[in-house]
Amino acid sequence: IKDPAVRSKPVGVRQKMLVITSNYEARRHGITKGMTVGQALARCPSLVLKNGENLDDYKDFSERVCDLLTDLLASPSFSCPVERLGLDENFADISQIVRQGMQVMKESLEREQKEGEEASVIPPKVSPRLFKTGLTSEFLAACIRRRSIPVLGNVYRGGEASSVGFLCGTGCKCPEWKEDEWLQKEECEVASCVPFMHPLKNKETRGILSNRPAVSLDSPECRIALGTRVALAARRALLTRLQLSTCGGIAHNKTLAKLVGGLRKPNCQ
């Protein structure tokens, strides 16, 4: 960020005679953490080395990232703690945001049940603060319309991650969402989706646009799916405001979130 001229070049950060970290271009040349400067230059003669003795810039950016996330994920109506881990990682508990998004969806579905199908075309109302987290009226209306919540990013299933790029434009992997207007405007990828039951229609046990089993709107699967939308909004905010590309992991606890967040580096979730 401070030196755009080296952005596409292999770059390493040195402390004394060791390379303590490097960018992904350098890693593609075989540069690893803890390698001596001599070994690194022998493996990649074009490696640009930056002095990492002074950590003030790194600390400053770490604080700016944490401050941005705290501002994005906090409001008078919900509070989502953001916890820093070292200089380059943060945990955010977005449970209250997800809970509010689900409540908005429930109220819209209940209105649809009382007033008829024409009520389903009215976008649900969300607060400006909830809007900032990615749970916009348009997004929640699309979820209600499709009776499912999209999973944005990669899905980790039993030992492997199904790959879907971030803003890569390779096409939606989920038939239920492929033609949705919201998806076309957002230009993001849907790896899968979670069909949910209407809270007032107990017999609606399968997705209305697929024959897959539907789950309760309060289910852990729906919560994770909504969480992927919040994570994408946070990552886009970091890219727009700080020019930082990031990875994200969405799970039910910090350990799993950290593990899955590192599976598809760089710039994925």
Short mmCIF file of C-alpha atoms in Angstrom, two decimals:
data_model
loop_
_atom_site.label_atom_id
_atom_site.label_comp_id
_atom_site.label_asym_id
_atom_site.label_seq_id
_atom_site.Cartn_x
_atom_site.Cartn_y
_atom_site.Cartn_z
CA ILE A 1 0.00 0.00 0.00
CA LYS A 2 2.85 2.41 0.84
CA ASP A 3 4.84 1.39 -2.25
CA PRO A 4 2.48 0.50 -5.14
CA ALA A 5 5.45 -0.09 -7.45
CA VAL A 6 6.16 -3.45 -5.79
CA ARG A 7 2.54 -4.62 -5.58
CA SER A 8 2.92 -7.27 -8.31
CA LYS A 9 6.47 -8.25 -7.35
CA PRO A 10 7.68 -10.87 -4.85
CA VAL A 11 8.15 -9.05 -1.54
CA GLY A 12 9.56 -10.24 1.77
CA VAL A 13 9.81 -8.56 5.16
CA ARG A 14 13.10 -9.03 6.96
CA GLN A 15 14.16 -8.74 10.55
CA LYS A 16 17.96 -8.98 10.90
CA MET A 17 18.89 -11.90 8.63
CA LEU A 18 15.53 -13.68 8.54
CA VAL A 19 12.49 -13.35 6.29
CA ILE A 20 9.60 -13.14 8.77
CA THR A 21 6.78 -12.96 6.23
CA SER A 22 6.20 -12.50 2.50
CA ASN A 23 3.44 -11.77 0.00
CA TYR A 24 1.77 -14.48 -2.07
CA GLU A 25 3.84 -13.73 -5.14
CA ALA A 26 7.00 -14.47 -3.14
CA ARG A 27 5.46 -17.63 -1.75
CA ARG A 28 4.84 -18.83 -5.29
CA HIS A 29 8.62 -18.61 -5.74
CA GLY A 30 9.17 -20.86 -2.71
CA ILE A 31 9.80 -18.19 -0.06
CA THR A 32 8.76 -19.39 3.40
CA LYS A 33 8.56 -17.82 6.83
CA GLY A 34 11.82 -18.12 8.82
CA MET A 35 14.02 -18.55 5.76
CA THR A 36 17.37 -16.76 5.91
CA VAL A 37 17.83 -13.76 3.64
CA GLY A 38 20.58 -15.62 1.75
CA GLN A 39 18.37 -18.64 1.14
CA ALA A 40 15.47 -16.43 0.03
CA LEU A 41 17.57 -14.47 -2.47
CA ALA A 42 19.11 -17.67 -3.81
CA ARG A 43 15.66 -19.09 -4.42
CA CYS A 44 14.18 -15.83 -5.77
CA PRO A 45 16.82 -13.30 -6.94
CA SER A 46 14.08 -10.77 -7.81
CA LEU A 47 12.78 -10.75 -4.21
CA VAL A 48 12.21 -7.22 -2.86
CA LEU A 49 13.12 -7.07 0.82
CA LYS A 50 11.48 -4.53 3.15
CA ASN A 51 12.80 -3.73 6.62
CA GLY A 52 10.49 -5.09 9.30
CA GLU A 53 12.41 -3.92 12.37
CA ASN A 54 10.01 -1.03 12.95
CA LEU A 55 6.46 -2.35 13.46
CA ASP A 56 4.76 1.04 13.84
CA ASP A 57 3.14 0.92 10.38
CA TYR A 58 1.89 -2.63 10.93
CA LYS A 59 0.45 -1.71 14.34
CA ASP A 60 -1.22 1.36 12.85
CA PHE A 61 -2.92 -0.64 10.09
CA SER A 62 -3.90 -3.36 12.55
CA GLU A 63 -5.68 -0.75 14.67
CA ARG A 64 -7.37 0.75 11.61
CA VAL A 65 -8.71 -2.65 10.57
CA CYS A 66 -10.04 -3.32 14.06
CA ASP A 67 -11.61 0.16 14.27
CA LEU A 68 -13.30 -0.26 10.88
CA LEU A 69 -14.76 -3.64 11.84
CA THR A 70 -15.92 -2.29 15.19
CA ASP A 71 -17.64 0.65 13.50
CA LEU A 72 -19.26 -1.59 10.88
CA LEU A 73 -20.51 -4.23 13.31
CA ALA A 74 -21.72 -2.08 16.20
CA SER A 75 -24.84 0.06 16.69
CA PRO A 76 -27.22 1.06 19.49
CA SER A 77 -29.43 -1.93 18.62
CA PHE A 78 -26.71 -4.57 18.43
CA SER A 79 -23.18 -4.99 19.71
CA CYS A 80 -20.72 -7.37 18.07
CA PRO A 81 -17.42 -7.68 19.93
CA VAL A 82 -14.31 -7.50 17.76
CA GLU A 83 -11.23 -9.17 19.23
CA ARG A 84 -7.74 -8.69 17.81
CA LEU A 85 -5.41 -11.65 17.49
CA GLY A 86 -1.86 -10.50 16.81
CA LEU A 87 -1.38 -7.88 14.10
CA ASP A 88 -3.28 -9.41 11.22
CA GLU A 89 -6.28 -11.33 12.54
CA ASN A 90 -9.58 -10.38 14.15
CA PHE A 91 -12.49 -12.34 15.57
CA ALA A 92 -15.98 -10.83 15.37
CA ASP A 93 -19.04 -12.25 17.10
CA ILE A 94 -21.84 -11.38 14.66
CA SER A 95 -24.55 -13.37 16.45
CA GLN A 96 -26.70 -10.31 17.19
CA ILE A 97 -26.56 -9.11 13.57
CA VAL A 98 -27.62 -12.53 12.29
CA ARG A 99 -30.38 -12.68 14.91
CA GLN A 100 -31.76 -9.31 13.81
CA GLY A 101 -31.64 -10.33 10.14
CA MET A 102 -33.63 -13.46 10.94
CA GLN A 103 -36.17 -11.44 12.89
CA VAL A 104 -36.72 -9.14 9.90
CA MET A 105 -37.27 -12.17 7.67
CA LYS A 106 -39.71 -13.74 10.13
CA GLU A 107 -41.77 -10.55 10.33
CA SER A 108 -41.94 -10.34 6.52
CA LEU A 109 -43.00 -13.99 6.23
CA GLU A 110 -45.67 -13.50 8.88
CA ARG A 111 -46.98 -10.46 7.00
CA GLU A 112 -47.06 -12.51 3.80
CA GLN A 113 -49.07 -15.20 5.58
CA LYS A 114 -51.62 -12.65 6.84
CA GLU A 115 -51.88 -10.36 3.81
CA GLY A 116 -51.35 -12.80 0.96
CA GLU A 117 -48.76 -13.24 -1.77
CA GLU A 118 -48.82 -9.56 -2.77
CA ALA A 119 -47.16 -8.73 0.55
CA SER A 120 -44.12 -10.80 -0.45
CA VAL A 121 -43.11 -8.25 -3.10
CA ILE A 122 -42.70 -5.51 -0.46
CA PRO A 123 -39.02 -5.39 0.60
CA PRO A 124 -38.59 -5.84 4.36
CA LYS A 125 -37.53 -2.76 6.30
CA VAL A 126 -34.07 -2.80 7.84
CA SER A 127 -32.26 -0.22 9.92
CA PRO A 128 -29.41 1.78 8.33
CA ARG A 129 -26.94 0.05 10.65
CA LEU A 130 -28.13 -3.42 9.65
CA PHE A 131 -27.97 -2.30 6.01
CA LYS A 132 -24.23 -1.58 6.43
CA THR A 133 -23.56 -5.18 7.45
CA GLY A 134 -24.80 -6.51 4.11
CA LEU A 135 -28.24 -7.60 5.34
CA THR A 136 -30.02 -5.13 3.07
CA SER A 137 -33.71 -5.03 2.22
CA GLU A 138 -32.94 -6.35 -1.27
CA PHE A 139 -30.88 -9.26 0.04
CA LEU A 140 -33.41 -10.34 2.67
CA ALA A 141 -36.24 -9.98 0.14
CA ALA A 142 -34.33 -12.28 -2.21
CA CYS A 143 -33.95 -14.85 0.58
CA ILE A 144 -37.69 -14.70 1.26
CA ARG A 145 -38.49 -14.93 -2.44
CA ARG A 146 -36.22 -17.96 -2.89
CA ARG A 147 -37.10 -19.47 0.51
CA SER A 148 -33.41 -20.08 0.98
CA ILE A 149 -30.30 -18.29 2.19
CA PRO A 150 -27.25 -18.30 -0.11
CA VAL A 151 -23.85 -19.41 1.10
CA LEU A 152 -21.36 -16.91 -0.29
CA GLY A 153 -17.81 -18.19 -0.71
CA ASN A 154 -16.46 -21.69 -0.18
CA VAL A 155 -18.21 -24.48 1.67
CA TYR A 156 -16.17 -26.84 3.84
CA ARG A 157 -17.62 -30.32 3.76
CA GLY A 158 -16.04 -33.30 5.48
CA GLY A 159 -12.39 -32.65 4.73
CA GLU A 160 -12.53 -30.59 1.55
CA ALA A 161 -13.61 -27.12 0.51
CA SER A 162 -15.82 -26.63 -2.54
CA SER A 163 -14.15 -23.81 -4.41
CA VAL A 164 -16.02 -20.67 -5.43
CA GLY A 165 -14.06 -17.50 -6.12
CA PHE A 166 -14.66 -14.04 -4.73
CA LEU A 167 -16.00 -11.72 -7.45
CA CYS A 168 -14.45 -13.99 -10.06
CA GLY A 169 -17.48 -14.03 -12.39
CA THR A 170 -17.30 -17.75 -13.13
CA GLY A 171 -21.02 -18.34 -12.66
CA CYS A 172 -23.32 -19.27 -9.81
CA LYS A 173 -23.02 -22.85 -8.55
CA CYS A 174 -26.52 -22.86 -7.06
CA PRO A 175 -29.48 -23.39 -9.47
CA GLU A 176 -31.99 -21.86 -7.03
CA TRP A 177 -30.13 -18.53 -7.12
CA LYS A 178 -28.65 -18.46 -10.60
CA GLU A 179 -31.24 -16.12 -12.12
CA ASP A 180 -32.01 -14.00 -9.07
CA GLU A 181 -32.00 -10.23 -9.62
CA TRP A 182 -30.12 -9.51 -6.40
CA LEU A 183 -27.33 -11.89 -7.38
CA GLN A 184 -26.96 -10.31 -10.82
CA LYS A 185 -26.55 -6.84 -9.27
CA GLU A 186 -24.15 -7.94 -6.55
CA GLU A 187 -21.75 -9.85 -8.81
CA CYS A 188 -20.89 -12.40 -6.16
CA GLU A 189 -20.83 -16.17 -6.15
CA VAL A 190 -23.18 -18.60 -4.44
CA ALA A 191 -21.60 -21.92 -3.55
CA SER A 192 -24.77 -23.42 -2.14
CA CYS A 193 -27.91 -22.37 -0.30
CA VAL A 194 -29.92 -23.42 2.73
CA PRO A 195 -33.67 -23.92 2.04
CA PHE A 196 -35.76 -22.95 5.07
CA MET A 197 -39.31 -23.62 6.19
CA HIS A 198 -41.92 -20.89 6.48
CA PRO A 199 -42.23 -20.34 10.27
CA LEU A 200 -46.05 -20.56 10.01
CA LYS A 201 -46.22 -23.45 7.56
CA ASN A 202 -45.09 -26.59 9.36
CA LYS A 203 -45.75 -28.78 6.33
CA GLU A 204 -43.33 -26.84 4.14
CA THR A 205 -40.50 -29.29 4.75
CA ARG A 206 -38.75 -29.01 1.39
CA GLY A 207 -37.38 -26.07 -0.57
CA ILE A 208 -39.96 -24.39 -2.83
CA LEU A 209 -37.43 -24.04 -5.68
CA SER A 210 -35.79 -27.42 -5.14
CA ASN A 211 -36.77 -30.72 -3.64
CA ARG A 212 -34.07 -30.55 -1.00
CA PRO A 213 -35.04 -30.83 2.69
CA ALA A 214 -35.75 -27.46 4.32
CA VAL A 215 -34.63 -26.54 7.82
CA SER A 216 -35.94 -24.16 10.45
CA LEU A 217 -35.10 -20.49 9.93
CA ASP A 218 -33.53 -20.58 13.42
CA SER A 219 -31.24 -23.47 12.46
CA PRO A 220 -27.43 -23.29 12.72
CA GLU A 221 -27.23 -23.78 8.93
CA CYS A 222 -29.29 -20.63 8.29
CA ARG A 223 -27.21 -18.67 10.79
CA ILE A 224 -23.98 -19.65 9.07
CA ALA A 225 -25.43 -18.77 5.66
CA LEU A 226 -26.45 -15.28 6.83
CA GLY A 227 -23.02 -14.93 8.41
CA THR A 228 -21.36 -15.39 5.02
CA ARG A 229 -23.18 -12.27 3.77
CA VAL A 230 -21.97 -10.21 6.75
CA ALA A 231 -18.42 -11.48 6.27
CA LEU A 232 -18.48 -10.53 2.59
CA ALA A 233 -19.69 -7.01 3.45
CA ALA A 234 -16.89 -6.61 6.01
CA ARG A 235 -14.24 -7.81 3.56
CA ARG A 236 -15.51 -5.47 0.85
CA ALA A 237 -15.40 -2.56 3.30
CA LEU A 238 -11.76 -3.34 4.11
CA LEU A 239 -10.92 -3.52 0.42
CA THR A 240 -12.73 -0.28 -0.42
CA ARG A 241 -11.57 1.84 2.51
CA LEU A 242 -8.12 0.45 3.32
CA GLN A 243 -7.17 -1.30 0.03
CA LEU A 244 -6.66 -4.53 1.98
CA SER A 245 -7.71 -7.87 0.51
CA THR A 246 -8.59 -10.33 3.25
CA CYS A 247 -9.76 -13.85 4.00
CA GLY A 248 -12.66 -14.78 6.23
CA GLY A 249 -13.82 -17.86 8.08
CA ILE A 250 -17.42 -18.27 9.23
CA ALA A 251 -18.21 -20.89 11.86
CA HIS A 252 -19.89 -21.45 15.22
CA ASN A 253 -16.72 -20.87 17.24
CA LYS A 254 -13.38 -19.08 16.96
CA THR A 255 -11.28 -22.21 16.47
CA LEU A 256 -13.24 -23.42 13.45
CA ALA A 257 -13.50 -19.91 12.02
CA LYS A 258 -9.72 -19.54 12.15
CA LEU A 259 -9.13 -22.98 10.58
CA VAL A 260 -11.52 -22.59 7.64
CA GLY A 261 -10.49 -18.96 7.11
CA GLY A 262 -7.03 -20.14 6.09
CA LEU A 263 -8.10 -22.80 3.62
CA ARG A 264 -8.58 -20.67 0.51
CA LYS A 265 -5.99 -17.90 0.74
CA PRO A 266 -5.73 -15.32 -0.67
CA ASN A 267 -8.85 -13.16 -0.81
CA CYS A 268 -11.60 -15.72 -0.17
CA GLN A 269 -13.95 -16.89 2.54
#
